[in-house]
Tab-separated table of C-alpha atoms and ligand atoms in Angstrom:
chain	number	residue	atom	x	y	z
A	19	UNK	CA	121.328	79.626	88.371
A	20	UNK	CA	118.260	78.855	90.441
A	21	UNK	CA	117.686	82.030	92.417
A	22	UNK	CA	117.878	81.961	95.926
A	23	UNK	CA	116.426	83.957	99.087
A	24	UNK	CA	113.828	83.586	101.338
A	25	UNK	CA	110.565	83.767	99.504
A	26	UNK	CA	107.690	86.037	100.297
A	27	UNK	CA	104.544	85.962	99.617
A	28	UNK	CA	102.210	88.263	97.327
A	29	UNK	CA	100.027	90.390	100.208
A	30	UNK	CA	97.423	89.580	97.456
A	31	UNK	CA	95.331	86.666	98.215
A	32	UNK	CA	94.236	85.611	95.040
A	33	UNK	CA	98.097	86.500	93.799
A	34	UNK	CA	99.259	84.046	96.759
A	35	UNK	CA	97.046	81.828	96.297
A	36	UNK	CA	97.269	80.974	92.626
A	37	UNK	CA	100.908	80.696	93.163
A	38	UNK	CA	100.398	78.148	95.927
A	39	UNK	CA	98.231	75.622	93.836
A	40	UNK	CA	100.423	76.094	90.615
A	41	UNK	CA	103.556	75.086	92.694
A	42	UNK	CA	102.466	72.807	94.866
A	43	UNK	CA	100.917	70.646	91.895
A	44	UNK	CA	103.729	70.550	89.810
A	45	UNK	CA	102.053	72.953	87.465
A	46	UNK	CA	99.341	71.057	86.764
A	47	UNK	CA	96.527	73.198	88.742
A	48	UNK	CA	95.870	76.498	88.855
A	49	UNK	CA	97.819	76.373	84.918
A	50	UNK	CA	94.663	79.402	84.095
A	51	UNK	CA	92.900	82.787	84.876
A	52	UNK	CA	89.683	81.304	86.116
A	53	UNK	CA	87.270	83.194	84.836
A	54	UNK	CA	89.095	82.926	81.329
A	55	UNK	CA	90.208	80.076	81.030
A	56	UNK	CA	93.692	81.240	79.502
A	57	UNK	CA	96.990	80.133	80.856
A	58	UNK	CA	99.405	81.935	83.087
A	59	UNK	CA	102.831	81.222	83.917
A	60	UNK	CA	104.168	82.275	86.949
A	61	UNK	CA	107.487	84.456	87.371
A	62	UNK	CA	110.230	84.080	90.207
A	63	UNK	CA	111.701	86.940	90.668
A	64	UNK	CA	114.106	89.127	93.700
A	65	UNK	CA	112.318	92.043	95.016
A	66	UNK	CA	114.063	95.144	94.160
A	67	UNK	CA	114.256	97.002	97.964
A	68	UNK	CA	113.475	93.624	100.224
A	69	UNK	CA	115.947	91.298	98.495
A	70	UNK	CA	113.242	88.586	98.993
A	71	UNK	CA	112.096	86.120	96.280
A	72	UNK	CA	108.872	87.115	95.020
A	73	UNK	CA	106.506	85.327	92.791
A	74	UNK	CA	103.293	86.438	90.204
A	75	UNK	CA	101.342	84.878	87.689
A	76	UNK	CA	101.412	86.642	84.319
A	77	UNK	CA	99.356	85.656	81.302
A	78	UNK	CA	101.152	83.142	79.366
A	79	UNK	CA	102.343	84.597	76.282
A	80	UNK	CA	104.707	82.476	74.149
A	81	UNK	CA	106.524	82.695	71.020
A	82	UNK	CA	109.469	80.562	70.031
A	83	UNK	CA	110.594	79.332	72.853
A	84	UNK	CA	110.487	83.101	74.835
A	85	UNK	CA	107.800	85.011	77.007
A	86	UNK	CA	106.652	88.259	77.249
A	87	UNK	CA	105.924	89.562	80.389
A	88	UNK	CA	103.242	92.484	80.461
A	89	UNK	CA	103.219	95.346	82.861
A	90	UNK	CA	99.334	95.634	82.821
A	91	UNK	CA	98.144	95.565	86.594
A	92	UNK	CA	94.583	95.434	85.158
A	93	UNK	CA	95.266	98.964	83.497
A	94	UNK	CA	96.427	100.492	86.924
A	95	UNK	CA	97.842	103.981	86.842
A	96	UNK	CA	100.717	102.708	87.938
A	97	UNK	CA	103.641	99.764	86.999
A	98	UNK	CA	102.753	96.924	89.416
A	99	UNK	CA	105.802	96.681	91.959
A	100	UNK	CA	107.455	93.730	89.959
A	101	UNK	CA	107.992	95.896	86.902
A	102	UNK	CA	110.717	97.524	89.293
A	103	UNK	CA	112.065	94.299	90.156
A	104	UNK	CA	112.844	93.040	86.478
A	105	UNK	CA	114.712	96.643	86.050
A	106	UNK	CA	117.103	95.958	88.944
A	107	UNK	CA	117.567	92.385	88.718
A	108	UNK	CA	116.728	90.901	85.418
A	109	UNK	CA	117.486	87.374	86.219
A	110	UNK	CA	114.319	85.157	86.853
A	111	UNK	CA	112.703	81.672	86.407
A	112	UNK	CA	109.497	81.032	84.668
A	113	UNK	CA	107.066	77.652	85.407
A	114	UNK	CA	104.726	76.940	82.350
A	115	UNK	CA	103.054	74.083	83.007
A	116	UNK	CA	105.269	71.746	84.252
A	117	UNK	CA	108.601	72.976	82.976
A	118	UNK	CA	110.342	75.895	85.038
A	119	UNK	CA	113.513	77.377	83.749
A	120	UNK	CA	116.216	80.457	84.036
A	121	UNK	CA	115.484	83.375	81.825
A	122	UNK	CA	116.746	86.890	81.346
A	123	UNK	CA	113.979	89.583	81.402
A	124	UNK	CA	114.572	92.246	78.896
A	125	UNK	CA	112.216	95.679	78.549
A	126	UNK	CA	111.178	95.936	74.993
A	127	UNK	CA	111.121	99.534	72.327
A	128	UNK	CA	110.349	100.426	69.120
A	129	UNK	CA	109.162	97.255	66.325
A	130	UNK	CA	110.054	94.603	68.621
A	131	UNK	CA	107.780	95.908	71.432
A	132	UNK	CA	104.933	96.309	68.782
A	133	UNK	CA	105.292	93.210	67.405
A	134	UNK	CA	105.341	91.903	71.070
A	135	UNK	CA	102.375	93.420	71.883
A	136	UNK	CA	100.696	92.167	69.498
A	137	UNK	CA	101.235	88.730	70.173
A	138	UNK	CA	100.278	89.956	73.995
A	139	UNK	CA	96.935	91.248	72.637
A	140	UNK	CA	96.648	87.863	70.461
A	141	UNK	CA	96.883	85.868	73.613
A	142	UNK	CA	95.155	88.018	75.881
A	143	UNK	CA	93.456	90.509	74.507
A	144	UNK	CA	91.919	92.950	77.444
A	145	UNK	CA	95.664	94.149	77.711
A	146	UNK	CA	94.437	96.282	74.547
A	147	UNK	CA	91.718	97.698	76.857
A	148	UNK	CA	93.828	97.694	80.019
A	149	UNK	CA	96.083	100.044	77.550
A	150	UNK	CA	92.942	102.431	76.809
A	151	UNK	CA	91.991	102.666	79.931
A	152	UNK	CA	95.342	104.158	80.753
A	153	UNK	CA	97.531	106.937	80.915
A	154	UNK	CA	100.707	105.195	81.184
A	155	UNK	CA	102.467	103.247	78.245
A	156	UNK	CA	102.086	99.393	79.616
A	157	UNK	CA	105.582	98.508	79.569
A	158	UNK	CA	106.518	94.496	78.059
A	159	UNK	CA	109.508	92.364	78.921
A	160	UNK	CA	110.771	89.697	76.891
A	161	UNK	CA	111.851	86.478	78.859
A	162	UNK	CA	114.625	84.687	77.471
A	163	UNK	CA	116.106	81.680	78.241
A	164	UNK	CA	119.853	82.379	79.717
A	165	UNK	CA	122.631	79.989	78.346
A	166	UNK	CA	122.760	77.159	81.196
A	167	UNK	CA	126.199	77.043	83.354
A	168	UNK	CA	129.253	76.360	82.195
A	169	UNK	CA	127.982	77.577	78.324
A	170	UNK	CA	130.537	79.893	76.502
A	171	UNK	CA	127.777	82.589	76.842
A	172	UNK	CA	126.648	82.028	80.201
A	173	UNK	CA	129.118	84.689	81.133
A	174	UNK	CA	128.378	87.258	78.121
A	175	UNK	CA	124.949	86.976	79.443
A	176	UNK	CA	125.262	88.263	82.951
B	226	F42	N1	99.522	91.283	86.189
B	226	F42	C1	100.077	91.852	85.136
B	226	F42	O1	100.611	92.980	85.264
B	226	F42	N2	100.066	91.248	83.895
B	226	F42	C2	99.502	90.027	83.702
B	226	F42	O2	99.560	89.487	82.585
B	226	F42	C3	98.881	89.392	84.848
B	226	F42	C4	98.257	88.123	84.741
B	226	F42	C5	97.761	87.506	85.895
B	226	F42	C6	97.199	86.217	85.811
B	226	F42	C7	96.722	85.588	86.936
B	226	F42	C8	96.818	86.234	88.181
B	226	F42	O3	96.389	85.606	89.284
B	226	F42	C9	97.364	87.507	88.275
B	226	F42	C10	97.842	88.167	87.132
B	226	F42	N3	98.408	89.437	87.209
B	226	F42	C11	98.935	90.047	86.090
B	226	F42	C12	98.538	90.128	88.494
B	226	F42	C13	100.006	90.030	88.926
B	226	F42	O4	100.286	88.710	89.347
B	226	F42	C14	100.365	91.037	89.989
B	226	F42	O5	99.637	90.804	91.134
B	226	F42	C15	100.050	92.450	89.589
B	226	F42	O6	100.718	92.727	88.377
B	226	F42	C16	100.506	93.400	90.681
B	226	F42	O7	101.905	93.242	90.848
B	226	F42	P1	102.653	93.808	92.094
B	226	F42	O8	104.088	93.447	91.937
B	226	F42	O9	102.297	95.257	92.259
B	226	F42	O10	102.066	92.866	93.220
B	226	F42	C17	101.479	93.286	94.406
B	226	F42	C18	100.218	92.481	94.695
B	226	F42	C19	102.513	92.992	95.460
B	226	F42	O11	102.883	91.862	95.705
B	226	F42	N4	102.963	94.063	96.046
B	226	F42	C20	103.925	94.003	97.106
B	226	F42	C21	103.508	94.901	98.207
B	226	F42	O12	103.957	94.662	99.329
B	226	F42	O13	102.725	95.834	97.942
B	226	F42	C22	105.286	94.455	96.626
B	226	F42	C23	105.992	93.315	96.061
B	226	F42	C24	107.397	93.656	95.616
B	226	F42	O14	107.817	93.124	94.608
B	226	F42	N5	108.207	94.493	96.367
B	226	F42	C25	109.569	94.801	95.997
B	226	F42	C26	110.559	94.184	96.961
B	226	F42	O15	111.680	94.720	97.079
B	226	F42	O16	110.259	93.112	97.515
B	226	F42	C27	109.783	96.297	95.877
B	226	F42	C28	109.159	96.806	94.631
B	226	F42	C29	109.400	98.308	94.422
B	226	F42	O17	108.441	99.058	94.566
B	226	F42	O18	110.535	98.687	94.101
């Protein structure tokens, strides 16, 4: 179910504007963190008080066919706003590349966080600093692709 709303924009430039140039060219700009080099995806999402459609890059950190979505903020002291949004209203869509589909956002515990973060680290690894640096435990999400319409367990899923 593509998620509707009126959209509004990250009050962070660079946030905006990486969003812009990975939309706009069909994912085919913008697809890294510049100074890096490593690809991002970018997250659709409702905002948890406004009810708008907001949008962030995230690190692109695949396995099988799902995502993980890391609450890092750069090792902030606190979530970044979207990790609220995900809670309330776990329903997204995700653009890699080219491709954008639904997915169900899911806040990992235990072994399957771990092994999560590890793959996190593998991709990206200054979310192992980002996690020193902090006092909080950086939260991560797993994306997973929800059962398309009509699908015996596109109802279970909801
Ligand atoms: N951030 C990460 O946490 N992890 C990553 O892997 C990551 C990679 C990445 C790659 C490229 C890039 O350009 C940015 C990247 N970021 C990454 C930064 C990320 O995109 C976010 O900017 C960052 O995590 C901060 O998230 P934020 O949700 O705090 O965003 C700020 C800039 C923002 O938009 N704040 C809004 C504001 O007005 O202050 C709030 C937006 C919002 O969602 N509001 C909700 C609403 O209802 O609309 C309410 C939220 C609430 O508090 O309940």
């Amino acid at each position: 179910m593509p998620l509707e709303g009126e959209y509004e924009p990250s009050p962070a430039q660079w946030v905006r504007d990486q969003v812009e140039l990975y939309e706009s060219s069909g994912g085919t700009r913008g697809t890294t963190l510049w100074e890096t080099g490593l690809p991002v995806v970018i997250v659709t999402m409702r905002g948890a008080k406004s009810g708008r459609i907001r949008k962030i890059p995230l690190m692109r950190v695949e396995h099988k066919g799902r995502y993980a979505a890391v609450a890092s903020k750069g090792g902030f002291p606190q979530h970044p706003a979207w990790y609220s949004n995900l809670k309330a209203d776990p329903h997204v869509e995700l653009q890699d590349g080219p491709e954008r589909r639904a997915m169900t956002a899911r806040e990992l515990t235990g072994d399957e966080k771990a092994r999560w973060w590890q793959r996190a680290v593998a991709a990206y690894p200054p979310y192992a600093e980002y996690q020193e640096k902090t006092h909080r435990v950086i939260p991560v999400f797993v994306l997973e692709p929800e059962p398309p319409a009509g699908h015996p367990d596109a109802d279970r899923r909801r």
